[in-house]
Amino acid sequence: MNAISSKMKGTTTELDCASYLMKLGYAVSIPLGDTCPYDLVVDIDHKLYKIQCKHGKSTDDSVSIECTTNINTRTRLETHQYKPEDVDFFATFDNGICYLVPFEETKLTFMLRKKNPKNNQNEFVHWAEDYEASYIIETKIRGLKLSKPSNKRIAECKITRNKHKYRWATDGKLNIRLKID
């Protein structure tokens, strides 16, 4: 079997993210050609959002994404940073979940933690569950005031939109996890 090229990994990530967002009930468009700085356009409540999909480097503990682009010139490979007008969100797909990271929160590399760091340093950690696409859409885009998900004491709440019930799972239903204080 042939090795999967980085282009194929990127395309697979784009399709996985697009499929996930469609299963949540959103219209997703893909620009023709490779000339746009974004991979997907998602229509959420009649507003369009530009999403750049990145294949993440995944471990049991985390998934990290490079928030840059490489351009092959005739003489060398150049790395470029995205600008705020290029994308609204970076997306990655890992273990059946699509993650959305708002552009303004990114650096050159962005790491999403799935487990506690071994040194128990939790300050400045970006927890993966805080960036699940469904949670980001409901809080960052729609502006719902929800507590952040927590690894501890979780409650579930069903949301109905357009006569459809949603939950976190990729089957199109969304349970928003709320922190109980």
Tab-separated table of C-alpha atoms in Angstrom:
chain	number	residue	atom	x	y	z
A	1	MET	CA	0.000	0.000	0.000
A	2	ASN	CA	1.276	3.474	-0.879
A	3	ALA	CA	2.058	6.036	1.803
A	4	ILE	CA	-0.530	8.768	2.178
A	5	SER	CA	0.854	12.097	0.962
A	6	SER	CA	0.445	15.306	2.962
A	7	LYS	CA	-1.903	16.588	0.211
A	8	MET	CA	-4.117	13.505	0.661
A	9	LYS	CA	-4.097	13.942	4.466
A	10	GLY	CA	-5.152	17.573	4.033
A	11	THR	CA	-7.941	16.688	1.612
A	12	THR	CA	-9.216	13.961	3.948
A	13	THR	CA	-9.247	16.438	6.856
A	14	GLU	CA	-11.207	18.943	4.735
A	15	LEU	CA	-13.803	16.321	3.809
A	16	ASP	CA	-14.099	15.045	7.396
A	17	CYS	CA	-14.607	18.594	8.730
A	18	ALA	CA	-17.120	19.438	5.984
A	19	SER	CA	-19.079	16.245	6.626
A	20	TYR	CA	-19.098	16.838	10.401
A	21	LEU	CA	-20.393	20.408	10.010
A	22	MET	CA	-23.047	19.268	7.533
A	23	LYS	CA	-24.214	16.593	9.989
A	24	LEU	CA	-24.666	19.399	12.535
A	25	GLY	CA	-27.102	20.964	10.051
A	26	TYR	CA	-24.993	23.683	8.401
A	27	ALA	CA	-24.526	24.413	4.696
A	28	VAL	CA	-20.885	23.951	3.674
A	29	SER	CA	-19.301	25.201	0.444
A	30	ILE	CA	-15.910	24.323	-0.990
A	31	PRO	CA	-14.133	26.901	-3.187
A	32	LEU	CA	-13.045	25.675	-6.617
A	33	GLY	CA	-9.313	25.471	-7.147
A	34	ASP	CA	-6.466	26.047	-4.729
A	35	THR	CA	-6.395	29.849	-4.858
A	36	CYS	CA	-8.291	30.762	-1.674
A	37	PRO	CA	-6.566	30.996	1.710
A	38	TYR	CA	-9.458	28.943	3.177
A	39	ASP	CA	-10.801	25.462	2.461
A	40	LEU	CA	-14.465	25.724	3.470
A	41	VAL	CA	-17.195	28.317	3.762
A	42	VAL	CA	-19.858	27.524	6.364
A	43	ASP	CA	-23.238	29.250	6.514
A	44	ILE	CA	-24.296	29.652	10.140
A	45	ASP	CA	-27.467	31.656	10.702
A	46	HIS	CA	-27.087	33.336	7.274
A	47	LYS	CA	-23.526	34.506	7.946
A	48	LEU	CA	-20.578	33.005	6.091
A	49	TYR	CA	-17.413	31.886	7.901
A	50	LYS	CA	-14.090	31.053	6.206
A	51	ILE	CA	-12.469	27.911	7.597
A	52	GLN	CA	-8.935	26.705	6.949
A	53	CYS	CA	-8.616	22.970	7.626
A	54	LYS	CA	-5.344	21.577	8.944
A	55	HIS	CA	-4.331	17.956	9.403
A	56	GLY	CA	-3.393	17.680	13.057
A	57	LYS	CA	-0.524	15.771	14.599
A	58	SER	CA	-2.355	13.566	17.061
A	59	THR	CA	-1.180	11.678	20.134
A	60	ASP	CA	-3.135	10.134	23.005
A	61	ASP	CA	-2.645	13.368	24.968
A	62	SER	CA	-3.057	16.105	22.363
A	63	VAL	CA	-3.564	17.222	18.791
A	64	SER	CA	-1.521	20.089	17.364
A	65	ILE	CA	-2.032	22.071	14.182
A	66	GLU	CA	0.323	24.293	12.233
A	67	CYS	CA	-1.480	27.588	11.590
A	68	THR	CA	0.748	28.526	8.658
A	69	THR	CA	0.834	27.721	4.966
A	70	ASN	CA	3.750	26.583	2.827
A	71	ILE	CA	4.189	27.959	-0.670
A	72	ASN	CA	6.547	26.258	-3.098
A	73	THR	CA	8.445	28.823	-5.143
A	74	ARG	CA	10.901	27.957	-7.881
A	75	THR	CA	13.825	28.195	-5.519
A	76	ARG	CA	12.531	27.250	-2.065
A	77	LEU	CA	9.643	26.425	0.234
A	78	GLU	CA	8.292	29.527	1.981
A	79	THR	CA	6.180	29.528	5.127
A	80	HIS	CA	3.525	32.229	5.395
A	81	GLN	CA	1.272	33.246	8.251
A	82	TYR	CA	-2.432	33.735	7.694
A	83	LYS	CA	-3.957	37.183	8.143
A	84	PRO	CA	-7.239	37.989	9.940
A	85	GLU	CA	-8.954	38.684	6.613
A	86	ASP	CA	-7.883	35.246	5.280
A	87	VAL	CA	-9.717	32.949	7.715
A	88	ASP	CA	-12.180	33.087	10.597
A	89	PHE	CA	-11.397	29.653	12.048
A	90	PHE	CA	-8.862	26.866	11.754
A	91	ALA	CA	-10.351	23.362	11.833
A	92	THR	CA	-8.955	19.914	12.414
A	93	PHE	CA	-10.509	16.476	12.747
A	94	ASP	CA	-9.405	13.909	15.308
A	95	ASN	CA	-11.038	10.687	16.539
A	96	GLY	CA	-14.419	11.523	15.012
A	97	ILE	CA	-14.581	15.113	16.297
A	98	CYS	CA	-14.153	18.374	14.407
A	99	TYR	CA	-12.414	21.154	16.328
A	100	LEU	CA	-12.690	24.866	15.468
A	101	VAL	CA	-10.096	27.353	16.692
A	102	PRO	CA	-10.909	31.065	16.240
A	103	PHE	CA	-8.199	32.857	14.242
A	104	GLU	CA	-7.580	35.422	16.988
A	105	GLU	CA	-6.607	32.663	19.448
A	106	THR	CA	-3.990	31.026	17.239
A	107	LYS	CA	-0.242	31.239	17.099
A	108	LEU	CA	2.069	29.534	14.615
A	109	THR	CA	1.241	26.186	16.242
A	110	PHE	CA	-1.847	25.513	18.318
A	111	MET	CA	-2.082	22.535	20.674
A	112	LEU	CA	-5.348	21.080	21.929
A	113	ARG	CA	-4.927	18.956	25.062
A	114	LYS	CA	-7.042	15.822	25.465
A	115	LYS	CA	-5.502	14.794	28.803
A	116	ASN	CA	-3.805	16.532	31.699
A	117	PRO	CA	-0.130	17.296	31.046
A	118	LYS	CA	2.236	14.965	32.874
A	119	ASN	CA	3.689	17.889	34.829
A	120	ASN	CA	0.141	18.941	35.908
A	121	GLN	CA	0.760	22.427	34.498
A	122	ASN	CA	-2.803	23.427	33.555
A	123	GLU	CA	-2.363	27.165	33.141
A	124	PHE	CA	-2.544	28.321	29.496
A	125	VAL	CA	-3.717	24.875	28.366
A	126	HIS	CA	-6.194	24.779	25.475
A	127	TRP	CA	-8.518	21.876	26.281
A	128	ALA	CA	-9.742	20.041	23.177
A	129	GLU	CA	-13.321	19.810	24.444
A	130	ASP	CA	-13.445	23.630	24.651
A	131	TYR	CA	-12.871	23.754	20.880
A	132	GLU	CA	-15.308	21.092	19.696
A	133	ALA	CA	-17.071	22.567	16.675
A	134	SER	CA	-20.548	22.376	18.173
A	135	TYR	CA	-19.469	24.191	21.352
A	136	ILE	CA	-17.582	26.922	19.456
A	137	ILE	CA	-20.545	27.514	17.144
A	138	GLU	CA	-22.986	27.844	20.025
A	139	THR	CA	-20.765	30.096	22.170
A	140	LYS	CA	-18.440	32.080	19.878
A	141	ILE	CA	-20.734	32.450	16.868
A	142	ARG	CA	-24.232	32.346	18.306
A	143	GLY	CA	-23.211	33.990	21.561
A	144	LEU	CA	-24.949	31.599	23.948
A	145	LYS	CA	-23.688	32.073	27.480
A	146	LEU	CA	-22.609	28.563	28.421
A	147	SER	CA	-20.039	27.508	30.956
A	148	LYS	CA	-17.018	25.855	29.435
A	149	PRO	CA	-17.032	22.071	29.372
A	150	SER	CA	-15.060	20.477	32.161
A	151	ASN	CA	-13.451	17.097	32.682
A	152	LYS	CA	-15.117	17.142	36.105
A	153	ARG	CA	-18.819	17.068	37.009
A	154	ILE	CA	-20.588	17.335	33.643
A	155	ALA	CA	-24.269	17.966	32.993
A	156	GLU	CA	-25.922	17.608	29.585
A	157	CYS	CA	-28.434	19.886	27.906
A	158	LYS	CA	-30.192	19.248	24.583
A	159	ILE	CA	-30.619	22.108	22.130
A	160	THR	CA	-33.252	22.169	19.426
A	161	ARG	CA	-32.711	24.261	16.302
A	162	ASN	CA	-34.907	24.163	13.215
A	163	LYS	CA	-36.875	21.245	14.691
A	164	HIS	CA	-33.704	19.147	14.977
A	165	LYS	CA	-32.063	18.033	18.215
A	166	TYR	CA	-28.301	18.172	18.334
A	167	ARG	CA	-25.568	16.659	20.479
A	168	TRP	CA	-21.788	16.410	20.340
A	169	ALA	CA	-21.732	13.182	18.352
A	170	THR	CA	-21.118	13.182	14.602
A	171	ASP	CA	-24.597	11.843	13.898
A	172	GLY	CA	-25.904	15.430	13.862
A	173	LYS	CA	-27.265	15.631	17.390
A	174	LEU	CA	-25.658	17.939	19.900
A	175	ASN	CA	-25.426	17.717	23.702
A	176	ILE	CA	-23.813	20.776	25.162
A	177	ARG	CA	-21.807	19.944	28.238
A	178	LEU	CA	-22.170	22.510	30.984
A	179	LYS	CA	-19.945	22.979	33.990
A	180	ILE	CA	-21.814	22.516	37.279
A	181	ASP	CA	-20.669	24.814	40.041
